[in-house]
Amino acid sequence: MTVGSEEELEKLRAVGRLVARTLQAMGQALEPGITTRELDDLGRRMLEDAGARSAPEMSYAFPGATCISVGPDVAHGIPGDRKVQAGDLINIDVSAELDGFFADTGASFAVPPVTPRVERLCRDGRRALWSGIRQVRSGAELGAIGKSIEAFARKNGYTLVRNLASHGVGASLHEEPTEIATWHDRSERRKIHDGLVFTIEPFLSLGADWVDEADDGWTLFPPGGEPTVQYEHTLVATPRGAVVLTLPD
């Protein structure tokens, strides 16, 4: 989507704030003993109370309002009766439609106590995301995002999952531009135009560069079980840089 008016931007801001606050509340509710279904119920209530609809549910008939993945799973995990345990690494992805507009956000949470290397992975996952966001401005190369994220990952001893990419969003959950690499893709020639709405969501890992699909047809996991985190924002490109829509305030 390309933002065409201030009214469209305000509607994107509204759905962006909603998914960000929902993600924040779900993260704060994480504790040993809570089930992923209970977490999902919390997310559903927050979305529905605001008049919004779960984007994966309405777009793809996903069996849950949100995606909750318990490590080593990294994405598209189905909420259920599994109980959160101390030491778990959990990814929560929240996307929704409100008043005809979509936003998408996600984050990984380490349930204490965890090892120092997992704490560092979470910290650096956020840093990797922002290294990509800082490359965004109207007229810039789309490939600069992945180039910056990969440089960060290599410098700090991480790998990046290369079969999960960022995407356009706004008028629908997934739209053009598709397959925005969060690694250095030398074939990328597209530019970022003014008002473009898209996500950035690197999957930073302690060794994985690929994920497979589980038998449930949804859940994605690294074959070697390597700890992997994802952090995601929806943003709008402007001449001065990125306007991040998925912040809680």
Short mmCIF file of C-alpha atoms in Angstrom, two decimals:
data_model
loop_
_atom_site.label_atom_id
_atom_site.label_comp_id
_atom_site.label_asym_id
_atom_site.label_seq_id
_atom_site.Cartn_x
_atom_site.Cartn_y
_atom_site.Cartn_z
CA MET A 1 0.00 0.00 0.00
CA THR A 2 1.03 3.57 -0.61
CA VAL A 3 -0.39 6.15 1.80
CA GLY A 4 -2.42 8.66 -0.19
CA SER A 5 -3.87 10.92 2.49
CA GLU A 6 -3.57 12.01 6.09
CA GLU A 7 -6.81 10.13 6.83
CA GLU A 8 -5.26 6.87 5.60
CA LEU A 9 -2.17 7.49 7.69
CA GLU A 10 -4.24 8.07 10.83
CA LYS A 11 -6.17 4.84 10.26
CA LEU A 12 -2.89 2.97 9.84
CA ARG A 13 -1.62 4.56 13.04
CA ALA A 14 -4.75 3.41 14.87
CA VAL A 15 -4.43 -0.24 13.87
CA GLY A 16 -0.68 -0.08 14.41
CA ARG A 17 -1.09 1.14 17.99
CA LEU A 18 -3.71 -1.52 18.64
CA VAL A 19 -1.56 -4.47 17.56
CA ALA A 20 1.42 -3.00 19.43
CA ARG A 21 -0.56 -2.67 22.67
CA THR A 22 -1.95 -6.17 22.22
CA LEU A 23 1.54 -7.59 21.74
CA GLN A 24 2.77 -5.67 24.77
CA ALA A 25 -0.05 -6.99 26.97
CA MET A 26 0.48 -10.57 25.84
CA GLY A 27 4.20 -10.28 26.55
CA GLN A 28 3.51 -8.93 30.04
CA ALA A 29 1.12 -11.83 30.71
CA LEU A 30 3.75 -14.46 29.92
CA GLU A 31 4.57 -16.56 32.95
CA PRO A 32 5.16 -20.23 33.70
CA GLY A 33 1.89 -22.14 33.73
CA ILE A 34 -0.13 -19.98 31.35
CA THR A 35 -1.21 -21.78 28.19
CA THR A 36 -0.70 -20.40 24.72
CA ARG A 37 -4.48 -20.57 24.26
CA GLU A 38 -4.97 -18.32 27.29
CA LEU A 39 -2.49 -15.86 25.81
CA ASP A 40 -4.33 -15.99 22.50
CA ASP A 41 -7.65 -15.39 24.25
CA LEU A 42 -6.17 -12.25 25.80
CA GLY A 43 -5.06 -11.03 22.39
CA ARG A 44 -8.44 -11.80 20.84
CA ARG A 45 -10.30 -9.87 23.53
CA MET A 46 -8.14 -6.80 23.06
CA LEU A 47 -8.59 -6.81 19.29
CA GLU A 48 -12.33 -7.46 19.39
CA ASP A 49 -12.95 -4.90 22.14
CA ALA A 50 -11.43 -2.30 19.80
CA GLY A 51 -13.59 -3.42 16.87
CA ALA A 52 -10.71 -5.11 15.05
CA ARG A 53 -10.38 -8.57 13.50
CA SER A 54 -7.48 -10.99 13.58
CA ALA A 55 -5.73 -10.68 10.22
CA PRO A 56 -4.41 -14.26 9.93
CA GLU A 57 -7.79 -15.64 10.94
CA MET A 58 -9.76 -13.58 8.41
CA SER A 59 -7.15 -13.78 5.62
CA TYR A 60 -5.97 -17.37 5.86
CA ALA A 61 -8.36 -19.15 8.26
CA PHE A 62 -5.51 -19.49 10.74
CA PRO A 63 -6.63 -21.48 13.82
CA GLY A 64 -6.08 -18.68 16.31
CA ALA A 65 -6.31 -14.93 16.70
CA THR A 66 -2.53 -14.59 17.05
CA CYS A 67 0.51 -16.72 16.24
CA ILE A 68 2.34 -18.03 19.31
CA SER A 69 5.46 -20.14 18.78
CA VAL A 70 7.31 -21.89 21.61
CA GLY A 71 10.98 -22.49 20.81
CA PRO A 72 12.47 -24.09 18.87
CA ASP A 73 9.40 -23.15 16.76
CA VAL A 74 9.86 -19.64 15.38
CA ALA A 75 6.68 -18.63 13.51
CA HIS A 76 3.03 -19.41 12.83
CA GLY A 77 2.62 -21.49 15.98
CA ILE A 78 -0.98 -22.48 16.74
CA PRO A 79 -2.28 -21.51 20.21
CA GLY A 80 -3.32 -24.51 22.31
CA ASP A 81 -3.06 -26.25 25.64
CA ARG A 82 0.73 -26.17 25.89
CA LYS A 83 1.86 -24.50 29.10
CA VAL A 84 4.62 -21.93 29.14
CA GLN A 85 7.65 -23.04 31.14
CA ALA A 86 10.55 -21.17 32.70
CA GLY A 87 13.35 -20.88 30.18
CA ASP A 88 11.06 -20.91 27.13
CA LEU A 89 11.78 -18.66 24.15
CA ILE A 90 8.41 -17.59 22.76
CA ASN A 91 7.50 -15.60 19.67
CA ILE A 92 4.20 -13.74 19.50
CA ASP A 93 2.97 -12.28 16.21
CA VAL A 94 -0.06 -9.99 16.20
CA SER A 95 -1.70 -8.64 13.06
CA ALA A 96 -5.16 -7.16 12.66
CA GLU A 97 -7.62 -5.32 10.44
CA LEU A 98 -9.35 -2.20 11.76
CA ASP A 99 -11.58 0.05 9.66
CA GLY A 100 -10.23 -1.52 6.45
CA PHE A 101 -6.51 -1.15 7.28
CA PHE A 102 -3.94 -3.72 8.41
CA ALA A 103 -0.83 -3.68 10.61
CA ASP A 104 1.55 -6.45 11.65
CA THR A 105 3.99 -6.72 14.54
CA GLY A 106 5.84 -9.37 16.49
CA ALA A 107 8.45 -10.00 19.14
CA SER A 108 10.26 -12.80 20.93
CA PHE A 109 10.20 -13.13 24.71
CA ALA A 110 12.53 -15.15 26.93
CA VAL A 111 10.77 -16.47 30.04
CA PRO A 112 13.27 -16.25 32.96
CA PRO A 113 15.56 -17.77 33.87
CA VAL A 114 17.38 -18.03 30.55
CA THR A 115 21.02 -18.27 29.55
CA PRO A 116 23.08 -15.15 28.88
CA ARG A 117 23.40 -16.13 25.20
CA VAL A 118 19.60 -16.19 24.81
CA GLU A 119 19.32 -12.83 26.58
CA ARG A 120 21.92 -11.48 24.16
CA LEU A 121 20.09 -13.01 21.19
CA CYS A 122 16.88 -11.21 22.18
CA ARG A 123 18.69 -7.91 22.66
CA ASP A 124 20.46 -8.25 19.33
CA GLY A 125 17.27 -9.30 17.55
CA ARG A 126 15.84 -5.88 18.39
CA ARG A 127 19.07 -4.21 17.32
CA ALA A 128 19.02 -6.06 14.01
CA LEU A 129 15.48 -4.85 13.32
CA TRP A 130 16.40 -1.23 13.99
CA SER A 131 19.52 -1.46 11.86
CA GLY A 132 17.15 -2.21 8.98
CA ILE A 133 14.62 0.46 9.90
CA ARG A 134 17.36 3.12 9.85
CA GLN A 135 17.92 2.43 6.13
CA VAL A 136 14.35 3.38 5.20
CA ARG A 137 13.58 6.62 3.39
CA SER A 138 11.88 7.60 0.17
CA GLY A 139 14.10 6.90 -2.83
CA ALA A 140 16.47 4.55 -1.01
CA GLU A 141 17.31 1.07 -2.21
CA LEU A 142 15.02 -1.59 -0.76
CA GLY A 143 18.02 -3.91 -0.64
CA ALA A 144 19.82 -1.59 1.78
CA ILE A 145 17.61 -2.97 4.56
CA GLY A 146 18.81 -6.53 4.22
CA LYS A 147 22.38 -5.46 3.56
CA SER A 148 22.48 -3.57 6.87
CA ILE A 149 20.83 -6.39 8.83
CA GLU A 150 23.20 -9.00 7.43
CA ALA A 151 26.21 -6.84 8.23
CA PHE A 152 24.99 -6.58 11.82
CA ALA A 153 24.37 -10.33 12.03
CA ARG A 154 27.78 -11.27 10.64
CA LYS A 155 29.59 -8.81 12.89
CA ASN A 156 27.94 -10.27 15.97
CA GLY A 157 28.18 -13.95 15.06
CA TYR A 158 24.57 -14.70 14.04
CA THR A 159 22.83 -16.21 11.06
CA LEU A 160 19.58 -15.10 9.41
CA VAL A 161 16.69 -17.31 8.32
CA ARG A 162 16.51 -16.87 4.55
CA ASN A 163 13.16 -18.38 3.63
CA LEU A 164 11.10 -15.94 5.70
CA ALA A 165 10.92 -12.38 4.37
CA SER A 166 9.29 -9.03 5.02
CA HIS A 167 6.34 -7.79 2.96
CA GLY A 168 4.04 -4.97 1.98
CA VAL A 169 0.99 -4.41 4.18
CA GLY A 170 -1.78 -1.87 4.74
CA ALA A 171 -4.72 -2.61 2.46
CA SER A 172 -4.27 -6.34 3.18
CA LEU A 173 -2.03 -8.44 5.38
CA HIS A 174 0.39 -9.41 2.60
CA GLU A 175 0.79 -7.38 -0.59
CA GLU A 176 3.37 -5.75 -2.83
CA PRO A 177 6.27 -5.41 -2.39
CA THR A 178 6.61 -9.09 -1.56
CA GLU A 179 9.70 -11.03 -0.52
CA ILE A 180 11.65 -8.16 1.05
CA ALA A 181 14.88 -9.85 2.11
CA THR A 182 16.28 -9.22 5.58
CA TRP A 183 19.66 -10.43 4.30
CA HIS A 184 21.88 -9.13 1.53
CA ASP A 185 20.12 -10.02 -1.73
CA ARG A 186 22.40 -8.93 -4.56
CA SER A 187 19.59 -9.29 -7.09
CA GLU A 188 17.34 -6.72 -5.36
CA ARG A 189 16.84 -3.64 -7.58
CA ARG A 190 13.64 -2.13 -6.20
CA LYS A 191 13.48 1.30 -4.59
CA ILE A 192 11.43 2.56 -1.67
CA HIS A 193 8.86 5.09 -2.84
CA ASP A 194 7.27 7.80 -0.74
CA GLY A 195 4.41 6.56 1.42
CA LEU A 196 5.17 2.85 0.99
CA VAL A 197 3.79 0.72 3.83
CA PHE A 198 5.68 -2.47 4.66
CA THR A 199 7.12 -4.62 7.42
CA ILE A 200 10.66 -5.37 8.47
CA GLU A 201 11.01 -8.66 10.37
CA PRO A 202 14.44 -10.31 10.55
CA PHE A 203 14.75 -13.80 12.04
CA LEU A 204 18.09 -13.73 13.87
CA SER A 205 19.49 -17.11 14.89
CA LEU A 206 22.24 -18.94 16.69
CA GLY A 207 22.99 -20.99 13.59
CA ALA A 208 19.81 -21.52 11.55
CA ASP A 209 19.42 -20.17 8.02
CA TRP A 210 16.28 -22.10 7.07
CA VAL A 211 12.95 -23.20 8.57
CA ASP A 212 10.73 -26.18 7.76
CA GLU A 213 6.99 -26.57 8.14
CA ALA A 214 5.58 -28.89 10.80
CA ASP A 215 2.95 -31.54 10.14
CA ASP A 216 0.19 -29.16 11.29
CA GLY A 217 0.66 -27.18 8.08
CA TRP A 218 1.44 -23.92 9.89
CA THR A 219 4.24 -24.03 12.46
CA LEU A 220 7.75 -23.21 11.24
CA PHE A 221 10.90 -24.45 12.96
CA PRO A 222 14.66 -24.66 12.28
CA PRO A 223 15.59 -28.29 11.53
CA GLY A 224 18.49 -28.17 13.99
CA GLY A 225 16.46 -26.56 16.77
CA GLU A 226 18.74 -23.50 16.94
CA PRO A 227 17.40 -20.64 19.13
CA THR A 228 15.93 -18.02 16.80
CA VAL A 229 14.14 -14.72 17.43
CA GLN A 230 11.96 -12.43 15.34
CA TYR A 231 11.10 -8.78 15.88
CA GLU A 232 8.76 -6.96 13.52
CA HIS A 233 7.40 -3.48 12.88
CA THR A 234 5.06 -2.02 10.27
CA LEU A 235 6.28 1.32 8.92
CA VAL A 236 5.71 4.03 6.33
CA ALA A 237 8.54 5.46 4.23
CA THR A 238 9.00 9.25 4.13
CA PRO A 239 11.80 11.50 2.83
CA ARG A 240 13.03 11.87 6.41
CA GLY A 241 13.02 8.17 7.21
CA ALA A 242 10.62 5.57 8.56
CA VAL A 243 7.47 6.34 10.51
CA VAL A 244 7.03 3.26 12.70
CA LEU A 245 3.32 2.51 13.10
CA THR A 246 3.50 -0.40 15.54
CA LEU A 247 4.57 1.34 18.71
CA PRO A 248 2.21 1.14 21.71
CA ASP A 249 2.26 4.92 22.30
#
